[in-house]
Amino acid sequence: MSKIRLVVAVGLLVCFIIVLEMVSNLPQTKAETASESNITWRQVDPADVQIGKSYLIVSEHGALANAQATINTPGDVTGDTQVGMVSKPVTIEDGLITSEVTDDMIWQFGLGANTAVESGGLGEGRGYYLLNNAPGAGGGTEPLRRESSFNAQHAPLNTTGAASNGNQQSLLMQVLDEEEGTVSLYYWGGNNQWNFALTSTEDGFTAKSKAASTTSAAQLLEQMQESPSLRLYEPNVTVGVQHYVMASSGENGSISPSSLAGHVWVNDGEDVTFTLNPDFGFEVDKVTVNDEEVTVTDNTYTIKNVTASGTSIHVTFKPASTATDVPFTVYNDIFSVGNVTTAVIIDLGEGNEANLADLSADMFKAGARNTRLDGSTVIFDGMRNITRVYVNNDPEPLGYISPAPGSDDLVTDTPASGRYIIVEFEFWNANGYTSGSMVSGTLQNAFSTILNYRVNVDREIKLTDGTTIIPRFTQAEVVNPALDKFVPDKTNPGGTGSMDILLSIDESWEDLGPLPLFIYNHGGGRGGPSGDYFAPVQTANGAAVLSKRQLENPGKYNAHIIATQNHSNNQANNEALIAYVEKLAAEGKVDLNRIYMSGFSMGSMYTIGFYNRNPEFLAAIVPLAGGTLPTVEQLTANPELTKTAIWAHTHKDDGAGNAWTNYFSTGAGASGLYSEANVTVLETNQAFNFPYYGFDWTPHETEAQLFSNLIGQSNASFRYGAGHEEYADKNIFDWMFAQFRAENRIDDLKETVAGLDIVGGKKNALMVKLNQTERFLDTKHDKPEQATNMLNAFISQVNAFVNPGTLTEEQATEMIHAAEETISYINYITDLR
């Protein structure tokens, strides 16, 4: 029987001293590479693995390589495919790998950050970061990662797209057979949490779980036994006794030699000389060896006679005395998937300009060390890929060129000169968002982030007047035009049902009068921690998307916006929100006939719960992927439910897929009771417009698809409702803003007046005004302004009948409300024209 034991640490880890922020600043030198001398590779005992040396990870399908692959996963996830890593074939002869080994097959182990509690023989120790030094996406900067699984058995696997987020990035190693030297590498979240084993297939490597849910330690062990086992290989060379020196650097320069994990291995008793490499415009500030400052000569320092591991050398850099401070802004943009850092914008200052012809992307480099609001939890630490550099006369991007063919607002004929240098980043590719692009780190990370960017150049910046500057770029501010409109507030501070919200007030209400209000409720887990008020809008959020639509289409979507935070699906919470909105209405800002609400998953349940309890408050709802809609009996018992327009969205394989298909085919949704009812049951969650171009999310993730696509673009398996044809070339906000709660209440008013027990002359005076209003509204006359004036005269006469007792207060209030609602109806119909 094979023995199983857990490798939790190797002998050298006890004295391993590394600070994670060092890694992104290390020069990405390659250690051993097979191309140098056609060396072979021998299998290594897992117990002998050492941090910072080079290894191959090999299964029966080949060696793990740092390149994206599409993995077939039939039946496990939407579309039956998942992002993974390439498996490159190898030839093994007499126990040695004799075939070509390329750079992307070579990995280093770095010390991980696992903090989950061990259980069932799994999860002990800090684990490892698995690092690869190959050129290209993720090479040298990002560990092998698993993405969120979205309730699927496979988790996407890559080195580019996830945040540096604790356990998600730490691999642990389980020895399957000591004699054979076989292992399994796995991601550990804790017993009955999200756990995945690194698994190879003919298509490549992926991360696989035993179930499409949380898994136990026993289930993960079973998954390891069923997955192809792994073997580790090292260069087949004799090196004798070696020791490591930890070499690291601060920002704005590098130290060499070094390695991905910071270790420089030296033969026993030998010397090692380090070269200190300042970036352009910087110089060496201080060098320390074992935390003691030392003197350097010509930017080099030699550590002599290395006889033990653990010596450390660290270098920091400072701006050159000739450098000039040049500020830059970190520019964020909103897409349907969340808040994304798309560029840094360099300000050359008033009166200064640069020529486009004197700039190129290869002269710049940019990186960041971003943390959560606590300042210590790292979200991203690494370099950003630059797609282009150009100039502009305003501090904003001129569209985006990546992914190709670029954004709809792409300006290709960029100015020949300008005050602002726009350094545009890659933020999306065929495999999703790229590393460091999403402010919160991932779609699932609902946290605000402190963005700390740095920019360097390798030459002087030429100005149009012929002078040059050696820049010292300093971050001045972070902007997001769509999110900067929001301010935090509470619906009922210190009182019952209060919740945190973000509020965007559209100042056009001062000229246009009361405006619509859109309320969006985030999905479960996306509300963020208490005090992090902007957390809900860091990931996919309809409120943020509408805010951007307003910027893109001035005057088209005039409305106020509320993004709720950590909502609670109960009437106390609803009443606090209603009272808050009614206060805005009393201030003249909000039109109570045009209140719209939407939400995703848990937020969809909140939306439907609010609607079921308070239907008269909402003109339209757009629930996404969750919630139970009212029955025929409930619609019949409360006709107010039927007056709220509805457009439900879900994926056929998600929880609401079958339920909502039935509801709108043979159930209450198709009963004819609703004034406006629509549903889109999706075949795929593909989003077809920039930057997605057909990217498909797993079944539950419907937000990006809904808010990115036009109605007619969605790949649906079932559609119900007239809205699909009428709004095929429009988006969901176009449909939503066409809905309103107000009705033409003339018939109700005429019936009420006819039943009044008052003098015939007074009754006739009221009836004449209603008949005149009706006449002004018919298609022949079409005089809405005269109709409104006549209803205002009707209201004045009703008020006049109260004082002498002709009408009671209750009768007058009822008729005035119906008249005012009809005026709102007239005004809204007029605006639509």
mmCIF file of C-alpha atoms in Angstrom, residues 331-581:
data_model
loop_
_atom_site.group_PDB
_atom_site.id
_atom_site.type_symbol
_atom_site.label_atom_id
_atom_site.label_comp_id
_atom_site.label_asym_id
_atom_site.label_seq_id
_atom_site.Cartn_x
_atom_site.Cartn_y
_atom_site.Cartn_z
ATOM 1 C CA TYR A 331 -7.840 56.539 -14.448
ATOM 2 C CA ASN A 332 -10.586 54.005 -13.741
ATOM 3 C CA ASP A 333 -13.514 53.168 -15.962
ATOM 4 C CA ILE A 334 -16.759 51.244 -15.456
ATOM 5 C CA PHE A 335 -17.663 48.217 -17.517
ATOM 6 C CA SER A 336 -20.474 45.770 -16.950
ATOM 7 C CA VAL A 337 -18.052 43.491 -15.087
ATOM 8 C CA GLY A 338 -16.913 46.173 -12.639
ATOM 9 C CA ASN A 339 -14.476 48.992 -11.872
ATOM 10 C CA VAL A 340 -11.335 48.725 -14.018
ATOM 11 C CA THR A 341 -8.038 50.648 -14.070
ATOM 12 C CA THR A 342 -7.523 51.367 -17.753
ATOM 13 C CA ALA A 343 -4.801 54.025 -17.890
ATOM 14 C CA VAL A 344 -2.532 56.456 -16.129
ATOM 15 C CA ILE A 345 -2.633 60.033 -17.365
ATOM 16 C CA ILE A 346 0.577 62.075 -17.103
ATOM 17 C CA ASP A 347 0.223 65.846 -16.788
ATOM 18 C CA LEU A 348 3.172 67.730 -18.275
ATOM 19 C CA GLY A 349 1.855 70.961 -16.785
ATOM 20 C CA GLU A 350 0.398 74.212 -18.025
ATOM 21 C CA GLY A 351 2.169 75.376 -21.187
ATOM 22 C CA ASN A 352 4.034 72.097 -21.734
ATOM 23 C CA GLU A 353 3.295 69.632 -24.506
ATOM 24 C CA ALA A 354 4.869 66.527 -25.995
ATOM 25 C CA ASN A 355 4.809 65.341 -29.593
ATOM 26 C CA LEU A 356 3.189 62.012 -30.341
ATOM 27 C CA ALA A 357 6.112 61.190 -32.635
ATOM 28 C CA ASP A 358 8.531 61.353 -29.691
ATOM 29 C CA LEU A 359 6.628 58.782 -27.592
ATOM 30 C CA SER A 360 6.296 55.004 -27.730
ATOM 31 C CA ALA A 361 4.876 52.314 -25.496
ATOM 32 C CA ASP A 362 8.238 50.585 -25.093
ATOM 33 C CA MET A 363 9.800 53.587 -23.355
ATOM 34 C CA PHE A 364 7.327 53.325 -20.457
ATOM 35 C CA LYS A 365 6.685 50.746 -17.805
ATOM 36 C CA ALA A 366 4.017 50.858 -15.113
ATOM 37 C CA GLY A 367 3.217 48.759 -12.082
ATOM 38 C CA ALA A 368 1.242 48.924 -8.886
ATOM 39 C CA ARG A 369 1.021 47.623 -5.371
ATOM 40 C CA ASN A 370 -2.678 47.833 -4.520
ATOM 41 C CA THR A 371 -4.117 47.028 -1.119
ATOM 42 C CA ARG A 372 -7.495 46.909 0.548
ATOM 43 C CA LEU A 373 -8.457 49.833 2.730
ATOM 44 C CA ASP A 374 -6.533 48.337 5.654
ATOM 45 C CA GLY A 375 -3.366 49.199 3.740
ATOM 46 C CA SER A 376 -1.803 45.771 4.271
ATOM 47 C CA THR A 377 -3.925 43.150 2.469
ATOM 48 C CA VAL A 378 -2.415 43.056 -1.014
ATOM 49 C CA ILE A 379 -4.844 42.846 -3.946
ATOM 50 C CA PHE A 380 -2.250 43.198 -6.694
ATOM 51 C CA ASP A 381 1.510 43.616 -6.782
ATOM 52 C CA GLY A 382 3.061 43.587 -10.219
ATOM 53 C CA MET A 383 3.420 45.193 -13.619
ATOM 54 C CA ARG A 384 0.661 46.198 -16.049
ATOM 55 C CA ASN A 385 0.877 45.490 -19.770
ATOM 56 C CA ILE A 386 0.892 48.735 -21.776
ATOM 57 C CA THR A 387 -1.057 48.655 -25.049
ATOM 58 C CA ARG A 388 -0.322 52.160 -26.387
ATOM 59 C CA VAL A 389 0.925 55.599 -25.412
ATOM 60 C CA TYR A 390 -0.378 58.810 -27.008
ATOM 61 C CA VAL A 391 -1.114 62.448 -26.198
ATOM 62 C CA ASN A 392 -4.355 64.300 -25.616
ATOM 63 C CA ASN A 393 -5.382 67.851 -24.905
ATOM 64 C CA ASP A 394 -7.729 66.664 -22.152
ATOM 65 C CA PRO A 395 -6.964 64.321 -19.222
ATOM 66 C CA GLU A 396 -8.940 61.356 -20.504
ATOM 67 C CA PRO A 397 -8.508 58.315 -22.747
ATOM 68 C CA LEU A 398 -9.558 58.483 -26.397
ATOM 69 C CA GLY A 399 -11.200 55.079 -26.413
ATOM 70 C CA TYR A 400 -9.312 51.790 -26.028
ATOM 71 C CA ILE A 401 -7.522 49.745 -28.669
ATOM 72 C CA SER A 402 -7.434 46.467 -26.732
ATOM 73 C CA PRO A 403 -9.041 44.037 -27.139
ATOM 74 C CA ALA A 404 -9.159 44.493 -30.898
ATOM 75 C CA PRO A 405 -10.858 45.967 -32.824
ATOM 76 C CA GLY A 406 -11.240 48.414 -29.938
ATOM 77 C CA SER A 407 -13.984 50.384 -28.258
ATOM 78 C CA ASP A 408 -16.845 52.117 -30.056
ATOM 79 C CA ASP A 409 -15.474 55.513 -29.031
ATOM 80 C CA LEU A 410 -11.930 54.739 -30.184
ATOM 81 C CA VAL A 411 -10.151 57.765 -31.625
ATOM 82 C CA THR A 412 -7.498 56.566 -34.045
ATOM 83 C CA ASP A 413 -6.522 60.005 -35.390
ATOM 84 C CA THR A 414 -4.972 61.075 -32.099
ATOM 85 C CA PRO A 415 -3.549 64.604 -31.663
ATOM 86 C CA ALA A 416 -0.014 65.240 -32.882
ATOM 87 C CA SER A 417 0.845 66.966 -29.602
ATOM 88 C CA GLY A 418 -0.752 67.540 -26.226
ATOM 89 C CA ARG A 419 -0.299 68.369 -22.565
ATOM 90 C CA TYR A 420 -1.370 64.952 -21.337
ATOM 91 C CA ILE A 421 0.367 61.636 -22.017
ATOM 92 C CA ILE A 422 -2.103 58.750 -21.906
ATOM 93 C CA VAL A 423 -0.558 55.400 -20.955
ATOM 94 C CA GLU A 424 -3.222 52.842 -21.807
ATOM 95 C CA PHE A 425 -3.244 49.393 -20.180
ATOM 96 C CA GLU A 426 -4.425 46.009 -21.342
ATOM 97 C CA PHE A 427 -7.414 45.215 -19.129
ATOM 98 C CA TRP A 428 -9.350 42.515 -20.993
ATOM 99 C CA ASN A 429 -8.488 39.693 -23.371
ATOM 100 C CA ALA A 430 -10.028 36.488 -24.669
ATOM 101 C CA ASN A 431 -9.631 34.873 -21.252
ATOM 102 C CA GLY A 432 -11.243 37.685 -19.252
ATOM 103 C CA TYR A 433 -9.944 40.593 -17.209
ATOM 104 C CA THR A 434 -6.179 40.752 -16.899
ATOM 105 C CA SER A 435 -4.169 40.801 -13.709
ATOM 106 C CA GLY A 436 -4.315 44.094 -11.841
ATOM 107 C CA SER A 437 -7.054 45.528 -14.029
ATOM 108 C CA MET A 438 -10.097 45.103 -11.778
ATOM 109 C CA VAL A 439 -9.838 47.478 -8.849
ATOM 110 C CA SER A 440 -11.227 44.934 -6.373
ATOM 111 C CA GLY A 441 -9.064 42.176 -7.853
ATOM 112 C CA THR A 442 -11.788 39.870 -9.189
ATOM 113 C CA LEU A 443 -15.489 39.751 -9.986
ATOM 114 C CA GLN A 444 -16.066 38.124 -6.604
ATOM 115 C CA ASN A 445 -13.896 40.498 -4.527
ATOM 116 C CA ALA A 446 -16.253 43.222 -3.268
ATOM 117 C CA PHE A 447 -13.640 45.463 -1.672
ATOM 118 C CA SER A 448 -12.503 48.984 -2.342
ATOM 119 C CA THR A 449 -8.801 49.316 -2.997
ATOM 120 C CA ILE A 450 -6.027 51.800 -2.342
ATOM 121 C CA LEU A 451 -4.364 52.097 -5.731
ATOM 122 C CA ASN A 452 -0.620 52.775 -5.587
ATOM 123 C CA TYR A 453 0.758 53.062 -9.123
ATOM 124 C CA ARG A 454 4.266 53.820 -10.308
ATOM 125 C CA VAL A 455 5.462 54.870 -13.772
ATOM 126 C CA ASN A 456 8.978 54.875 -15.206
ATOM 127 C CA VAL A 457 10.616 55.758 -18.516
ATOM 128 C CA ASP A 458 13.941 54.770 -20.007
ATOM 129 C CA ARG A 459 14.798 58.154 -21.559
ATOM 130 C CA GLU A 460 14.152 61.868 -21.313
ATOM 131 C CA ILE A 461 10.753 63.294 -22.254
ATOM 132 C CA LYS A 462 11.049 65.716 -25.159
ATOM 133 C CA LEU A 463 8.769 68.758 -25.134
ATOM 134 C CA THR A 464 7.491 70.567 -28.203
ATOM 135 C CA ASP A 465 9.611 73.658 -27.414
ATOM 136 C CA GLY A 466 12.782 71.591 -27.825
ATOM 137 C CA THR A 467 13.578 71.192 -24.123
ATOM 138 C CA THR A 468 13.710 67.863 -22.290
ATOM 139 C CA ILE A 469 12.897 66.712 -18.769
ATOM 140 C CA ILE A 470 14.024 63.763 -16.678
ATOM 141 C CA PRO A 471 10.702 62.919 -15.020
ATOM 142 C CA ARG A 472 10.049 61.654 -11.511
ATOM 143 C CA PHE A 473 6.430 60.531 -11.872
ATOM 144 C CA THR A 474 4.278 60.901 -8.768
ATOM 145 C CA GLN A 475 0.691 59.719 -8.344
ATOM 146 C CA ALA A 476 -1.590 62.724 -7.758
ATOM 147 C CA GLU A 477 -5.108 61.260 -7.664
ATOM 148 C CA VAL A 478 -7.405 58.403 -8.649
ATOM 149 C CA VAL A 479 -10.510 59.142 -10.695
ATOM 150 C CA ASN A 480 -13.508 57.289 -12.041
ATOM 151 C CA PRO A 481 -15.974 59.658 -13.729
ATOM 152 C CA ALA A 482 -18.887 57.232 -13.309
ATOM 153 C CA LEU A 483 -18.281 56.444 -9.625
ATOM 154 C CA ASP A 484 -17.148 59.901 -8.547
ATOM 155 C CA LYS A 485 -20.778 61.044 -8.867
ATOM 156 C CA PHE A 486 -21.816 58.868 -5.895
ATOM 157 C CA VAL A 487 -21.754 59.858 -2.225
ATOM 158 C CA PRO A 488 -22.364 57.543 0.762
ATOM 159 C CA ASP A 489 -25.526 57.951 2.825
ATOM 160 C CA LYS A 490 -27.894 55.992 5.080
ATOM 161 C CA THR A 491 -31.627 55.514 4.581
ATOM 162 C CA ASN A 492 -32.595 55.950 8.257
ATOM 163 C CA PRO A 493 -29.497 56.780 10.327
ATOM 164 C CA GLY A 494 -29.698 55.211 13.757
ATOM 165 C CA GLY A 495 -33.250 54.046 13.132
ATOM 166 C CA THR A 496 -35.175 50.930 12.179
ATOM 167 C CA GLY A 497 -34.355 49.287 8.871
ATOM 168 C CA SER A 498 -31.515 51.653 7.975
ATOM 169 C CA MET A 499 -28.953 50.545 5.410
ATOM 170 C CA ASP A 500 -25.936 52.104 3.751
ATOM 171 C CA ILE A 501 -26.400 53.370 0.231
ATOM 172 C CA LEU A 502 -24.505 55.214 -2.473
ATOM 173 C CA LEU A 503 -26.469 58.096 -3.976
ATOM 174 C CA SER A 504 -25.940 59.895 -7.284
ATOM 175 C CA ILE A 505 -28.061 63.020 -7.677
ATOM 176 C CA ASP A 506 -28.626 64.201 -11.245
ATOM 177 C CA GLU A 507 -28.473 67.983 -10.950
ATOM 178 C CA SER A 508 -30.588 68.410 -14.086
ATOM 179 C CA TRP A 509 -33.656 68.088 -11.823
ATOM 180 C CA GLU A 510 -33.272 71.783 -11.057
ATOM 181 C CA ASP A 511 -34.151 72.563 -14.695
ATOM 182 C CA LEU A 512 -36.235 69.548 -15.654
ATOM 183 C CA GLY A 513 -38.132 68.982 -12.433
ATOM 184 C CA PRO A 514 -38.539 65.622 -10.670
ATOM 185 C CA LEU A 515 -36.538 62.822 -12.327
ATOM 186 C CA PRO A 516 -36.716 59.016 -12.341
ATOM 187 C CA LEU A 517 -34.825 57.025 -9.695
ATOM 188 C CA PHE A 518 -32.995 53.751 -10.345
ATOM 189 C CA ILE A 519 -32.228 51.498 -7.344
ATOM 190 C CA TYR A 520 -29.816 48.591 -7.727
ATOM 191 C CA ASN A 521 -29.256 45.774 -5.226
ATOM 192 C CA HIS A 522 -25.938 43.882 -5.343
ATOM 193 C CA GLY A 523 -25.554 40.107 -5.272
ATOM 194 C CA GLY A 524 -24.683 38.089 -2.191
ATOM 195 C CA GLY A 525 -21.133 38.591 -0.945
ATOM 196 C CA ARG A 526 -20.704 41.772 -3.007
ATOM 197 C CA GLY A 527 -21.732 44.282 -0.378
ATOM 198 C CA GLY A 528 -18.282 44.442 1.165
ATOM 199 C CA PRO A 529 -17.418 45.013 4.810
ATOM 200 C CA SER A 530 -18.989 47.677 6.994
ATOM 201 C CA GLY A 531 -17.432 51.064 6.344
ATOM 202 C CA ASP A 532 -16.310 50.182 2.818
ATOM 203 C CA TYR A 533 -19.102 52.184 1.227
ATOM 204 C CA PHE A 534 -17.974 51.835 -2.370
ATOM 205 C CA ALA A 535 -17.486 48.053 -2.246
ATOM 206 C CA PRO A 536 -20.770 47.223 -4.072
ATOM 207 C CA VAL A 537 -19.778 49.197 -7.173
ATOM 208 C CA GLN A 538 -16.303 47.679 -7.502
ATOM 209 C CA THR A 539 -17.737 44.534 -9.135
ATOM 210 C CA ALA A 540 -20.626 44.110 -11.583
ATOM 211 C CA ASN A 541 -23.300 46.617 -10.546
ATOM 212 C CA GLY A 542 -26.189 48.032 -12.560
ATOM 213 C CA ALA A 543 -26.114 51.376 -10.736
ATOM 214 C CA ALA A 544 -22.513 51.966 -11.808
ATOM 215 C CA VAL A 545 -23.297 50.966 -15.399
ATOM 216 C CA LEU A 546 -26.213 53.425 -15.602
ATOM 217 C CA SER A 547 -23.944 56.167 -14.257
ATOM 218 C CA LYS A 548 -21.574 55.518 -17.154
ATOM 219 C CA ARG A 549 -24.461 55.420 -19.646
ATOM 220 C CA GLN A 550 -25.395 58.905 -18.454
ATOM 221 C CA LEU A 551 -21.894 60.162 -19.220
ATOM 222 C CA GLU A 552 -21.914 58.530 -22.650
ATOM 223 C CA ASN A 553 -25.386 59.827 -23.557
ATOM 224 C CA PRO A 554 -25.891 63.301 -22.020
ATOM 225 C CA GLY A 555 -29.581 64.039 -21.515
ATOM 226 C CA LYS A 556 -30.826 60.576 -22.462
ATOM 227 C CA TYR A 557 -30.967 58.891 -19.058
ATOM 228 C CA ASN A 558 -31.553 61.809 -16.699
ATOM 229 C CA ALA A 559 -32.144 60.080 -13.386
ATOM 230 C CA HIS A 560 -30.950 59.754 -9.824
ATOM 231 C CA ILE A 561 -29.277 56.471 -8.837
ATOM 232 C CA ILE A 562 -29.063 54.518 -5.589
ATOM 233 C CA ALA A 563 -26.749 51.534 -5.066
ATOM 234 C CA THR A 564 -27.769 49.729 -1.885
ATOM 235 C CA GLN A 565 -25.269 48.032 0.412
ATOM 236 C CA ASN A 566 -25.825 44.920 2.553
ATOM 237 C CA HIS A 567 -29.578 45.103 2.119
ATOM 238 C CA SER A 568 -31.967 43.077 4.250
ATOM 239 C CA ASN A 569 -35.050 41.566 2.605
ATOM 240 C CA ASN A 570 -37.734 42.699 5.058
ATOM 241 C CA GLN A 571 -40.417 45.354 5.313
ATOM 242 C CA ALA A 572 -38.576 47.447 7.891
ATOM 243 C CA ASN A 573 -35.690 47.825 5.466
ATOM 244 C CA ASN A 574 -38.132 48.559 2.621
ATOM 245 C CA GLU A 575 -39.979 51.208 4.605
ATOM 246 C CA ALA A 576 -36.746 52.991 5.507
ATOM 247 C CA LEU A 577 -35.823 53.078 1.805
ATOM 248 C CA ILE A 578 -39.310 54.277 0.826
ATOM 249 C CA ALA A 579 -39.199 57.075 3.399
ATOM 250 C CA TYR A 580 -35.759 58.121 2.107
ATOM 251 C CA VAL A 581 -37.034 58.265 -1.488
#
